[in-house]
Coordinates of C-alpha atoms in Angstrom, one line a residue:
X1 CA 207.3 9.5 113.1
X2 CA 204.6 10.8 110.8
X3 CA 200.8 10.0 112.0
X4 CA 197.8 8.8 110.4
X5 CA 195.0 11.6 111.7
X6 CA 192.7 9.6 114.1
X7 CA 189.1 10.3 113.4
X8 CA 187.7 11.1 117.0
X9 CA 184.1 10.4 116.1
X10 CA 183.9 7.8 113.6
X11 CA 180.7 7.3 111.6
X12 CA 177.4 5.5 112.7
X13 CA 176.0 2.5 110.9
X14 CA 172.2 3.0 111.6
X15 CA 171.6 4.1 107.7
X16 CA 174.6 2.1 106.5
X17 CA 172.6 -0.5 104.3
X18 CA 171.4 2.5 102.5
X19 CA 174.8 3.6 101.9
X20 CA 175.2 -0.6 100.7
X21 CA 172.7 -0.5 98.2
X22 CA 174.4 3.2 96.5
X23 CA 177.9 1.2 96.5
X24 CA 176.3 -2.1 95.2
X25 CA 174.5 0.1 92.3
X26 CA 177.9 1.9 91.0
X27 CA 179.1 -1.8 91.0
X28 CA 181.9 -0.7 93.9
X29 CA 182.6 -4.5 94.6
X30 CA 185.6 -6.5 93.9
X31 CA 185.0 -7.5 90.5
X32 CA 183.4 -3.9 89.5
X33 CA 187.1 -2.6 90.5
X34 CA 189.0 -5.1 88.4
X35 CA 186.8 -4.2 85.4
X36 CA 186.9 -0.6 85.5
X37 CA 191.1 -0.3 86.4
X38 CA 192.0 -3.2 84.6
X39 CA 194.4 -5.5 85.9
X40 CA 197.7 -3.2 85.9
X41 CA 196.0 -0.4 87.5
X42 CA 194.2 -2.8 90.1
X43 CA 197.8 -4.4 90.7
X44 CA 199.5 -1.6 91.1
X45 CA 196.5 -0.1 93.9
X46 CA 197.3 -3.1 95.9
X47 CA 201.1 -1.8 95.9
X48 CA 200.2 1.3 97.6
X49 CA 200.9 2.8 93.7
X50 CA 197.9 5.3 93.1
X51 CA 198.9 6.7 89.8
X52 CA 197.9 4.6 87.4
X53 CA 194.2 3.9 89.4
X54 CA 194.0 8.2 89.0
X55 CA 194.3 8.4 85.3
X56 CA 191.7 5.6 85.1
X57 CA 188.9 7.4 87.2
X58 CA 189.4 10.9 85.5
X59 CA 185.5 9.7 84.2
X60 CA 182.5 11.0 86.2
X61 CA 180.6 8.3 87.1
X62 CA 179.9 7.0 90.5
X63 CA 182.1 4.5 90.1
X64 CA 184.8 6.4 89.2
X65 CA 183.8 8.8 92.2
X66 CA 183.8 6.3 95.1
X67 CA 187.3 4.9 93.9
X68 CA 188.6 8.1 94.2
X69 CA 186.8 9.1 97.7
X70 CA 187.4 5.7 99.4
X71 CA 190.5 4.1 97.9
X72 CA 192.2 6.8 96.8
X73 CA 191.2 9.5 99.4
X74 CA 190.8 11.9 96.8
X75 CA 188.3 15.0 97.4
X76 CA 185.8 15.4 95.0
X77 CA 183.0 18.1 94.4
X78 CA 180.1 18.1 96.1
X79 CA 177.8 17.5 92.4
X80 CA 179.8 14.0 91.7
X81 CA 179.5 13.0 94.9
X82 CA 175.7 13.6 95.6
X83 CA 175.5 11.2 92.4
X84 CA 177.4 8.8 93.5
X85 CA 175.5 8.2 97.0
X86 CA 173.1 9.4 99.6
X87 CA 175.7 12.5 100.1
X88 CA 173.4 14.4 103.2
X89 CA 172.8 11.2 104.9
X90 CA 176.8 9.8 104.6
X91 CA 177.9 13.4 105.9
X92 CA 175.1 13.5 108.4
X93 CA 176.2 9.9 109.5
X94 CA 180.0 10.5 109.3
X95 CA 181.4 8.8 106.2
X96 CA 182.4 12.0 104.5
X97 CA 183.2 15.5 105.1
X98 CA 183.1 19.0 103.6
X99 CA 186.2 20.0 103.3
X100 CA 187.3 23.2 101.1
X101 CA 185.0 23.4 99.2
X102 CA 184.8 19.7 98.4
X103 CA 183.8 16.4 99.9
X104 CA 186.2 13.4 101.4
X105 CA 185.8 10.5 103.2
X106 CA 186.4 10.4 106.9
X107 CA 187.3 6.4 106.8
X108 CA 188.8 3.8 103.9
X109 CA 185.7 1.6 102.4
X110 CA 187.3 -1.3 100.1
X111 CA 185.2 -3.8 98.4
X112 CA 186.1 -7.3 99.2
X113 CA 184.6 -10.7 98.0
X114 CA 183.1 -13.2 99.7
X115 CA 183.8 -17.0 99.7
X116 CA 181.1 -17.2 98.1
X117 CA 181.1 -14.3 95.9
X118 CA 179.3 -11.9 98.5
X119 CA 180.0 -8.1 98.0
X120 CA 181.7 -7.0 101.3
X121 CA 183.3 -4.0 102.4
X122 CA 186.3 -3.6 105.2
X123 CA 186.4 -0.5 107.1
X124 CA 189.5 0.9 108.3
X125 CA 191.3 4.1 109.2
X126 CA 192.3 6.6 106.2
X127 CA 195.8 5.0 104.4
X128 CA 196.0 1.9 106.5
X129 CA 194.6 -0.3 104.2
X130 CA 196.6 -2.4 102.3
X131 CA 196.8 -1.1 98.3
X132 CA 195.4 2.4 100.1
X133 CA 196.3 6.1 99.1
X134 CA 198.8 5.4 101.7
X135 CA 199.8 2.2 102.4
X136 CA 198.9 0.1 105.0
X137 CA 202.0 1.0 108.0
X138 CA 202.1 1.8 111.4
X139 CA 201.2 5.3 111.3
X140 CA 199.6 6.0 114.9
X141 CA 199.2 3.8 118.5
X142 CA 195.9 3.7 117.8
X143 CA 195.4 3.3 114.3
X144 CA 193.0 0.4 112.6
X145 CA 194.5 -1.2 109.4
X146 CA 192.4 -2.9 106.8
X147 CA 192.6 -6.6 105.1
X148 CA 196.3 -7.9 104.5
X149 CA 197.9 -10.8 103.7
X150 CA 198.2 -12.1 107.0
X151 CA 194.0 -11.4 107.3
X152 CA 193.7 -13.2 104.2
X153 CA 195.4 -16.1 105.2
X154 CA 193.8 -16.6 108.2
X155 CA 190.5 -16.8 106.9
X156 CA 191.5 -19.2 104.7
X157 CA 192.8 -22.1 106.6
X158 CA 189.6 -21.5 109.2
X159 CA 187.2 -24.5 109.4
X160 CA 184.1 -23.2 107.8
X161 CA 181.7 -25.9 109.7
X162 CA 178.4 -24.3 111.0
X163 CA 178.7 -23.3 115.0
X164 CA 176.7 -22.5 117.1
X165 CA 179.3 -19.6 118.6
X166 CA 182.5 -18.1 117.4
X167 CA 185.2 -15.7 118.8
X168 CA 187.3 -13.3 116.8
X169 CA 190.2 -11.9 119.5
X170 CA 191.5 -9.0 118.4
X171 CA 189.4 -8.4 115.9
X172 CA 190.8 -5.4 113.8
X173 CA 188.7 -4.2 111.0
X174 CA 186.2 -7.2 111.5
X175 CA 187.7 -9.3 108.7
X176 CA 187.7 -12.7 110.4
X177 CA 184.3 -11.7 112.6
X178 CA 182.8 -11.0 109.1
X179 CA 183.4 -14.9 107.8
X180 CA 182.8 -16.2 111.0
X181 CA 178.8 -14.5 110.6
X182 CA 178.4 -16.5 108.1
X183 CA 179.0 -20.0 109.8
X184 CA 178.1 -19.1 113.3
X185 CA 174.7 -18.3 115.2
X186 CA 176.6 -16.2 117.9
X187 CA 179.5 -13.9 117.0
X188 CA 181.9 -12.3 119.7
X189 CA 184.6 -9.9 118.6
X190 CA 187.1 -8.5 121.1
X191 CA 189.9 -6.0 120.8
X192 CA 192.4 -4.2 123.3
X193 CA 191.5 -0.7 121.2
X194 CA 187.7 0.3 121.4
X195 CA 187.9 2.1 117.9
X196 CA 188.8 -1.6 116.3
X197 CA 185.5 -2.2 117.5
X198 CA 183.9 0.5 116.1
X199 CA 185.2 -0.1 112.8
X200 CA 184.6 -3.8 113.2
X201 CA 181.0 -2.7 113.9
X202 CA 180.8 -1.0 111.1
X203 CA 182.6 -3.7 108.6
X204 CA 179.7 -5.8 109.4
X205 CA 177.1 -3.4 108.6
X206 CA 177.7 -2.1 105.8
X207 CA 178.5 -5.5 104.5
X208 CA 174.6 -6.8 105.5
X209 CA 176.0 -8.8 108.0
X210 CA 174.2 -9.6 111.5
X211 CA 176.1 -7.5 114.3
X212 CA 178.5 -9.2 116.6
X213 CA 178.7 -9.0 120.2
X214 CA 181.7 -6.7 120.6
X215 CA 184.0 -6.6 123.9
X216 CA 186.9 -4.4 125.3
X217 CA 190.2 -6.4 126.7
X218 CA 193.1 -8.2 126.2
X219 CA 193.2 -11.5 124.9
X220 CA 190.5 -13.7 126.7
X221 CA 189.9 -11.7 129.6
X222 CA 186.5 -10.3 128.3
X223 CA 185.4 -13.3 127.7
X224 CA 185.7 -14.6 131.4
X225 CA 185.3 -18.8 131.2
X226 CA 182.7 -18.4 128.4
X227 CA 183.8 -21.4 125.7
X228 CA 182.4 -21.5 122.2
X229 CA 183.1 -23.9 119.0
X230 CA 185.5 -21.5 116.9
X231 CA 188.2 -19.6 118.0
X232 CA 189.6 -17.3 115.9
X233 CA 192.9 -14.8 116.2
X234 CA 195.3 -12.7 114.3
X235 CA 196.8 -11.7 117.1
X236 CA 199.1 -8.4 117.7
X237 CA 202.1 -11.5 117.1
X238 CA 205.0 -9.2 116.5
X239 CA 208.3 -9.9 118.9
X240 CA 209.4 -6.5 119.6
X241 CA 211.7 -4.6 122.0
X242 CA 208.5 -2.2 122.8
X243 CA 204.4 -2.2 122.9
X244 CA 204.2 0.7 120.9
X245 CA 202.5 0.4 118.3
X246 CA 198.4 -1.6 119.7
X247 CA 197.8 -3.4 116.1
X248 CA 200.5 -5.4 116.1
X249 CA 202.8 -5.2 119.2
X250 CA 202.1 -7.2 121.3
X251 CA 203.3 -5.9 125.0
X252 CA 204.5 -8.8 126.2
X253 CA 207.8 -10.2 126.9
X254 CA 209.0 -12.3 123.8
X255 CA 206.8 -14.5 122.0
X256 CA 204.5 -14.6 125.5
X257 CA 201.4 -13.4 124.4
X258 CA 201.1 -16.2 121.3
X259 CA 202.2 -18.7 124.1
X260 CA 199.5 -17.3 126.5
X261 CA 197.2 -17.5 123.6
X262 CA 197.2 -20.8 122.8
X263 CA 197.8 -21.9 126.4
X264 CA 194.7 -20.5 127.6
X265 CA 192.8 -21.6 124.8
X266 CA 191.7 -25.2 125.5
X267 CA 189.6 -24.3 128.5
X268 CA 187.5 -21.7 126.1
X269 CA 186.8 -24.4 123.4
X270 CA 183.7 -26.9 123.4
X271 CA 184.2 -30.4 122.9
X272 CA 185.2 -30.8 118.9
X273 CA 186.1 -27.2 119.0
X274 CA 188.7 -25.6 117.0
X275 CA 190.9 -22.5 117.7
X276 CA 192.8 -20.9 115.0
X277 CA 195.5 -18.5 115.3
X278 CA 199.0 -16.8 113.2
X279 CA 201.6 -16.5 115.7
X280 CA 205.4 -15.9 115.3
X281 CA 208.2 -17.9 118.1
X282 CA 211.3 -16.9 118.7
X283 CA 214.5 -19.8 118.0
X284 CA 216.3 -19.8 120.7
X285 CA 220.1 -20.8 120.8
X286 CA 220.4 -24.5 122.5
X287 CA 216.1 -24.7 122.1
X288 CA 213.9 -27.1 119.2
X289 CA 211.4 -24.2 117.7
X290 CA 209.4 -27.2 117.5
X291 CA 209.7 -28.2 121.4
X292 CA 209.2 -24.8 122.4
X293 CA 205.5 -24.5 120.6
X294 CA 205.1 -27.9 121.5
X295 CA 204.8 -27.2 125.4
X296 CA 202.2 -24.4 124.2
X297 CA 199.7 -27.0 123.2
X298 CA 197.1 -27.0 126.3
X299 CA 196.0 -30.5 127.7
X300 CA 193.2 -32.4 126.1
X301 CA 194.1 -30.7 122.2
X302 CA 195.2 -31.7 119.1
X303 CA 197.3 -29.9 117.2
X304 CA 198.7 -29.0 113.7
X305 CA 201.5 -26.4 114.1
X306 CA 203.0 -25.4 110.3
X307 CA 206.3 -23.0 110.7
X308 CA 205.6 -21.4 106.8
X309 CA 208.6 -18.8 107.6
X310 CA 211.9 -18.2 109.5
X311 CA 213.9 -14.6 109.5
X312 CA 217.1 -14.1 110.9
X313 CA 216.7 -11.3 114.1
X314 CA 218.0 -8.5 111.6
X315 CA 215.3 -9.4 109.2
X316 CA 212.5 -9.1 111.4
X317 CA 214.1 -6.3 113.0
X318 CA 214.0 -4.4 109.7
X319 CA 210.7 -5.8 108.2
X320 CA 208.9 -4.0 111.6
X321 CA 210.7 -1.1 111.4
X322 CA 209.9 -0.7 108.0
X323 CA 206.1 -1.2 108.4
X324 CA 206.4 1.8 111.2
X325 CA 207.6 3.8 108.6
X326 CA 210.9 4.9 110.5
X327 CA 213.2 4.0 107.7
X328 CA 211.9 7.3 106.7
X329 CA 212.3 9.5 109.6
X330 CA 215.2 10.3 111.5
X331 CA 218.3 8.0 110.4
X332 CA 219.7 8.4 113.9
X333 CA 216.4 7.2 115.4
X334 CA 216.2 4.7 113.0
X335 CA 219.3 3.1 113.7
X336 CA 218.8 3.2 117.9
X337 CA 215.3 1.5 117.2
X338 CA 217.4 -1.1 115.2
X339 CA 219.6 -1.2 118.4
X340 CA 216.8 -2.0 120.7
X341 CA 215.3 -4.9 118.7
X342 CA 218.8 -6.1 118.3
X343 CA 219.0 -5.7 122.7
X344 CA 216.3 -7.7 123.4
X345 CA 217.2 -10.5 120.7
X346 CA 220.5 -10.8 122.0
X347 CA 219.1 -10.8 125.8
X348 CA 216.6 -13.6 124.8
X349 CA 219.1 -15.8 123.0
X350 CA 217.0 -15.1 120.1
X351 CA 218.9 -15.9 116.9
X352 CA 215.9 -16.2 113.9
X353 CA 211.7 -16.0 114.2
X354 CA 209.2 -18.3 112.9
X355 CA 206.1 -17.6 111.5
X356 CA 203.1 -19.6 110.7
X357 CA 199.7 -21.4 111.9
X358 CA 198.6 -22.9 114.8
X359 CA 195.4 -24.7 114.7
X360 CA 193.7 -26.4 118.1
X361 CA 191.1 -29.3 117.8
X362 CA 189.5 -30.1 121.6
X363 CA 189.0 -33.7 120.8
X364 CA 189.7 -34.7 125.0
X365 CA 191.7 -37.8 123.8
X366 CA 194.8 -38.9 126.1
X367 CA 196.9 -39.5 123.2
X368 CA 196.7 -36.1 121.2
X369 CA 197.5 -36.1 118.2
X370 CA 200.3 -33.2 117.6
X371 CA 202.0 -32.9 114.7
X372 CA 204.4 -29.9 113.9
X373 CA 206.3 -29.1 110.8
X374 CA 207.9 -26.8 108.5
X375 CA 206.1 -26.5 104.9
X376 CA 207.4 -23.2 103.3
X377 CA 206.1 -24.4 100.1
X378 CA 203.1 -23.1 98.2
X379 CA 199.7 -24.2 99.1
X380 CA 196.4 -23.5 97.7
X381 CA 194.3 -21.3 99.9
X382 CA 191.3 -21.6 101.1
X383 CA 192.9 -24.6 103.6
X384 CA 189.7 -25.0 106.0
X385 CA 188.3 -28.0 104.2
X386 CA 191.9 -29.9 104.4
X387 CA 192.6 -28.8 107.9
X388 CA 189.1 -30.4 108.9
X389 CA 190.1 -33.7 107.0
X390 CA 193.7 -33.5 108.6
X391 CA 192.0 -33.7 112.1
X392 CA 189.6 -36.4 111.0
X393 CA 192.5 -38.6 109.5
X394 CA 194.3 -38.2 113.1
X395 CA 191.1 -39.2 114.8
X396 CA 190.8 -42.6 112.2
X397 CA 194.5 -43.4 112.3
X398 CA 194.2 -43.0 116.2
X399 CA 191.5 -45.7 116.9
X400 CA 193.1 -48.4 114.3
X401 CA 196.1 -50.8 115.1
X402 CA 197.8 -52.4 112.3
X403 CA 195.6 -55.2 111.8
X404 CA 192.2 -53.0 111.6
X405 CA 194.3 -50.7 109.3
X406 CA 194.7 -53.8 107.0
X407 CA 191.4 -54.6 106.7
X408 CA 189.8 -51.3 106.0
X409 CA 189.8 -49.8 102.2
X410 CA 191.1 -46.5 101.5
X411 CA 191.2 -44.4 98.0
X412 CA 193.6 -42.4 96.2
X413 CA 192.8 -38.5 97.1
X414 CA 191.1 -37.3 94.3
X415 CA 193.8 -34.2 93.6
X416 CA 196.8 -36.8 93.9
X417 CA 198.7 -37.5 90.3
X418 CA 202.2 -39.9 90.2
X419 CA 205.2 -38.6 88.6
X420 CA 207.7 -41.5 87.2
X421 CA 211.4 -39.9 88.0
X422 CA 214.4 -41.8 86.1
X423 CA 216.6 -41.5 83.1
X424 CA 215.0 -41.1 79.8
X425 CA 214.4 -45.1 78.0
X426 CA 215.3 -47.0 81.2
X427 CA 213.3 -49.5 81.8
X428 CA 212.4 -48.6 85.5
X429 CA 212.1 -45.4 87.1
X430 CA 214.5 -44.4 90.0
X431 CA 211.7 -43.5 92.2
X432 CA 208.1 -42.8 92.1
X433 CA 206.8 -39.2 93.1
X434 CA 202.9 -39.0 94.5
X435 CA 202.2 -35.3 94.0
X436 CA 199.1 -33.3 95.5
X437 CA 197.8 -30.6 92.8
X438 CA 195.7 -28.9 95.5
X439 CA 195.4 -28.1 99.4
X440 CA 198.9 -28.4 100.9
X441 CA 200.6 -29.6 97.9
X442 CA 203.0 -32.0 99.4
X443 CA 204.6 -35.2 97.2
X444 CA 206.3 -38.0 99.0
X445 CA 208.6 -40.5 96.9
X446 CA 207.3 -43.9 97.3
X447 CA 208.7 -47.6 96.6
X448 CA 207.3 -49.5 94.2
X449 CA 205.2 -51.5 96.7
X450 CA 203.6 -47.7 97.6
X451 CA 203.3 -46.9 94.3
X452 CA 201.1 -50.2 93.6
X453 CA 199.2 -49.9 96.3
X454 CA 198.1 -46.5 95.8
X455 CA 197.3 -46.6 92.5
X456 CA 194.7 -49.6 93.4
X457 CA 193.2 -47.9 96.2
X458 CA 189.5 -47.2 95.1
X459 CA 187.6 -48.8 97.8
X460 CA 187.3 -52.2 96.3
X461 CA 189.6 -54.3 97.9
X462 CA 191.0 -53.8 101.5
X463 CA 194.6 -52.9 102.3
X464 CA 195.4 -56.6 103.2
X465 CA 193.6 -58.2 100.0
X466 CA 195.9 -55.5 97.5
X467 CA 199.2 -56.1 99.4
X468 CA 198.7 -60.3 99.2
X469 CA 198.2 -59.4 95.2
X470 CA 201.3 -57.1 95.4
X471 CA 203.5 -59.7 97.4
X472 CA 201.9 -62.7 94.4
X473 CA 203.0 -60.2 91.5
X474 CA 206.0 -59.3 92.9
X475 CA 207.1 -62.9 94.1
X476 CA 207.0 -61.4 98.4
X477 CA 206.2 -62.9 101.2
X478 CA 202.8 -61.6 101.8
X479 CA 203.7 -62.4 105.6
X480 CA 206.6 -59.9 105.2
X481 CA 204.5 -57.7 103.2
X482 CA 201.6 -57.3 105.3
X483 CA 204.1 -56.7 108.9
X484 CA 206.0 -54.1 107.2
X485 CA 203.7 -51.8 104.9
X486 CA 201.7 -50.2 107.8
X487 CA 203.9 -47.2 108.9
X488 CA 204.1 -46.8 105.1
X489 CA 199.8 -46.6 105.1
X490 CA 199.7 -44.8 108.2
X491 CA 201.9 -42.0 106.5
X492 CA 199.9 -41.7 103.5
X493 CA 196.7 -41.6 105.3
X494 CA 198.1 -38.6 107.6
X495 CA 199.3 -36.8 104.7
X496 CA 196.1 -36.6 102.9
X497 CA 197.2 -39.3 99.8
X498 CA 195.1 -41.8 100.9
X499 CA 191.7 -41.0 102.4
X500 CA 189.6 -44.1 104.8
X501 CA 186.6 -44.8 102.6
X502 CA 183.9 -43.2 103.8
X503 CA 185.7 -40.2 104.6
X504 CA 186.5 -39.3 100.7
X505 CA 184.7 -36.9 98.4
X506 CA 184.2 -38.8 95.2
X507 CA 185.7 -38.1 92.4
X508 CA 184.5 -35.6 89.9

C-alpha cells in the first residue's frame, strides 16, 4: 500500500501567529477561497479534483501562492513565496522546505470558518485532508487526517453551553478541541498517536486559539478519574478485522471500543454534563441494534442515541478498504483483505453496521430518560441548540403527570408549519401533517383534535382550558378529552413541536 511520507520533525508554533497574520492578509480563509476559485473550482478541491483549482491560481499573488503551497502541495519559487509570507521564519520554524530549487510545505494548512465566522486553520499531514492534493485516505499507521464530514458533524450537534472544562479524546487534527476553546475555560485533548497532538497543538495556534492541555493514551486512561462538563469524541469507530490503520481502527474486538466509550463515560462527566460521541454498532443476527446500545448507556445518564446509517457487512467492508487505498494496489491483496472483514463479520454474527450519534446528559435521575431511534432523514446542522432543548423537554416531561401537564401552557415551536393532506376540493383533509423546517426536521400526522390544539398553543390558555374549547366546538366529552389527549401532548413536547412556556425562544 502506497504511504503518505511522515514528517519526523513537524514544525513549531512559537512564531505561528505571525505566520496567522501573513495568511489572514492574502485573505487565505474560507470565504477568500470561495472568492478567488469560484464555486466549481472550490467544489471540485473538496473532491480531491485539483485541476480546475491549478488553472485558477496560475496568478502571482499571495493568495494564489498559499493555495498552491498548502492545498495543492504545489512547489513554488522561492521569490512568490517570500511574498506571500514570512518565508525565513516558516522554513526556520518548519512549515516549508527548500526543495530543488523551490519551496513546499512540510504540512497541509486549510482555512476553515468559525461558528461564528472566525478565520481558522486545521493542520494535518500532506494529502490527508479532505479536498487535499491527495485525498484524504489511509495512507500510513501513523498518518493525521484533516476536517471531514464525520469532523463536521460532530461539531455540530455539540452543546455549545459555556464550561468550565472540556475533553476532546482522540483528538486528531484539533478540530473538535478547537470549538471546544471557545466555550470552555480548560481544554484537554488526548490521542493514542503523539504526532495528532502535535498537529492538534499546532491547529490551535495558528488559529489564535489558547493551547490545550494535551495527553498520550487510549481512550480515558490519561485522564485517570478526572471528570469535566463536556466530553467530546470522534473516536477511531471503524469495526475492522485488524488495528492497522491508528486514525480510525480501532483495535478492539467489534464495536468494543464505542461500547467502552460510552460505558466509562458517566463516571468522567460532572453533574449536568454532556458527552458527545460518533460511534458505529454492529447488528447482530437474533440481537435489537437498539438493545444492544441500550445496555451501553452507563447508570445515572440520559440519553439520545440517533442510528443516521446502516450498511450491509460487504458495504462497510468495501467503504474501509477503499479509504485505505487498496482497491488500488494489489487485486490479490485486495480481495484477502475483503476476506478478512468478511471472517470476522461472519464470526460475530454480524450481518449490517450502524452509524450515528450518541449523546450522554449526567442528569443522576433514577428514571433516565433514553430514547433511541433511527432518523436517516436530513437535518439542519448545527444540532447543539436542539440537542440541549431535547434534554430539557425530557427533564420537564419527567417531573409532570398528566394532570400538571394539563394545566401548564405550551407554544407552537417557532420553525413548525402544518400541511393539510387530502384530495383536491374535499371538504376535509385526510390527515394533518405538522412539519419542522429546521433542527431535526421531523413531521408527525396528527388528528384533528392535535391539529387544534397546536395551532392555539401560544401561551395564553393552558392545555386543559384549549381541550374543554376543543371538546365544546367539536360536541366531546371534555371528560374523555382531557383523559385521553396526554400521551398525544407528551409526544409533541418530546419531539420539539410544542415547547413548555418558558422554555421557548419567541418568535421572530
Amino acid at each position: 500500500m502506497s504511504t503518505t511520507s511522515l514528517t519526523t520533525s513537524l514544525p513549531v508554533p512559537d512564531r505561528a501567529a505571525r505566520l496567522r497574520d501573513a495568511l489572514l492578509a492574502a485573505d487565505f480563509t474560507a470565504d477568500g477561497l470561495l472568492e478567488l476559485l469560484g464555486a466549481p473550482a472550490y467544489a471540485a478541491l473538496a473532491r480531491s479534483e485539483t485541476v480546475p483549482a491549478l488553472r485558477t491560481t496560475r496568478g502571482d499573488s499571495p493568495l494564489d501562492t498559499l493555495v498552491r503551497l498548502f492545498l495543492l502541495q504545489r512547489p513554488v519559487s522561492p521569490e512568490r513565496a517570500r511574498a506571500a509570507l514570512p518565508l525565513d521564519e516558516a522554513i526556520a520554524d518548519g512549515w516549508l522546505t527548500e526543495a530543488d530549487g523551490g519551496i513546499r510545505a512540510t504540512v497541509d494548512v486549510r482555512p476553515y470558518g468559525g461558528p461564528e465566522g472566525q478565520d481558522w486553520f486545521i493542520v494535518s499531514d500532506l494529502g490527508c485532508a479532505v479536498g487535499g492534493a491527495g485525498g484524504a485516505g489511509g495512507r500510513g499507521e501513523g498518518v493525521v487526517l484533516g476536517v471531514g464530514g464525520a469532523s463536521t458533524t460532530l461539531a455540530g450537534i455539540t452543546v455549545r453551553a459555556s464550561v468550565s472544562s472540556a475533553l476532546d479524546i482522540g483528538t486528531g487534527s484539533g478540530i473538535q478541541a478547537l470549538h471546544a476553546a471557545q466555550h470552555a475555560t480548560r481544554v484537554t485533548a488526548t490521542d493514542l498517536n503523539p504526532r495528532a497532538l502535535e498537529f492538534t497543538r499546532l491547529t490551535l495556534a495558528l488559529s489564535g486559539a489558547p493551547e490545550a492541555d494535551l495527553r498520550t493514551g487510549s481512550l480515558f486512561e490519561p485522564v485517570g478519574s478526572e471528570t469535566y462538563d463536556l466530553i467530546v469524541s470522534n473516536p477511531p469507530f471503524v469495526i475492522s478485522p485488524a488495528a492497522r490503520l491508528t486514525y480510525r481502527d480501532g483495535g478492539m474486538a467489534g464495536d468494543d471500543l464505542c461500547r467502552s466509550l460510552v460505558q466509562q463515560a458517566g463516571d468522567r462527566l460532572n453533574e449536568g454534563g454532556f458527552a458527545q460521541f460518533l460511534a458505529n454498532w454492529q447488528h447482530v443476527e437474533g440481537e435489537d441494534w437498539q438493545d444492544r446500545v441500550r445496555s451501553w448507556v452507563p447508570r445515572g445518564c440520559d440519553a439520545w442515541i440517533v442510528q443516521r446509517e446502516v450498511q450491509d457487512v460487504t458495504q462497510y467492508a468495501e467503504l474501509w478498504l477503499r479509504d485505505a487505498g487498496d482497491h488500488r494496489e494489489d487485486p490479490r491483496e485486495y480481495a484477502a483483505r475483503y476476506e478478512r472483514w468478511l471472517d470476522e463479520f461472519e464470526a460475530r454474527g454480524t450481518k449490517a453496521v450502524g452509524f450515528g450519534w450518541i449523546t450522554l446528559r449526567k442528569s443522576g435521575s433514577e428514571q433516565p430518560s433514553l430514547v433511541i431511534e433511527e432518523w436517516p432523514h436530513p437535518v439542519e446542522q448545527p444540532l447543539g441548540e436542539t440537542v440541549e432543548a431535547h434534554f430539557a423537554r425530557q427533564d420537564y416531561l419527567r417531573t409532570r403527570d398528566d394532570a400538571a401537564l394539563l394545566a401548564d401552557r405550551f407554544l407552537l415551536a417557532p420553525e413548525v408549519t402544518q400541511e393539510q393532506v387530502g384530495l383536491p376540493g374535499a371538504e376535509d383533509p385526510e390527515h394533518v401533517v405538522l412539519r419542522q423546517n429546521r433542527g431535526m426536521r421531523r413531521a408527525t400526522k396528527v388528528d384533528a383534535v392535535g391539529a387544534g390544539f397546536a395551532g392555539v398553543c401560544d401561551g395564553t390558555l393552558s392545555a386543559g382550558r384549549i381541550l374543554d374549547a376543543i371538546a365544546q366546538l367539536m360536541g366531546e366529552d371534555p371528560v374523555l378529552l382531557r383523559d385521553r389527549t396526554p400521551q398525544a401532548i407528551r409526544l409533541l413536547v418530546e419531539e420539539g413541536f410544542l415547547v413548555p412556556d418558558g422554555q421557548a425562544a419567541p418568535r421572530e
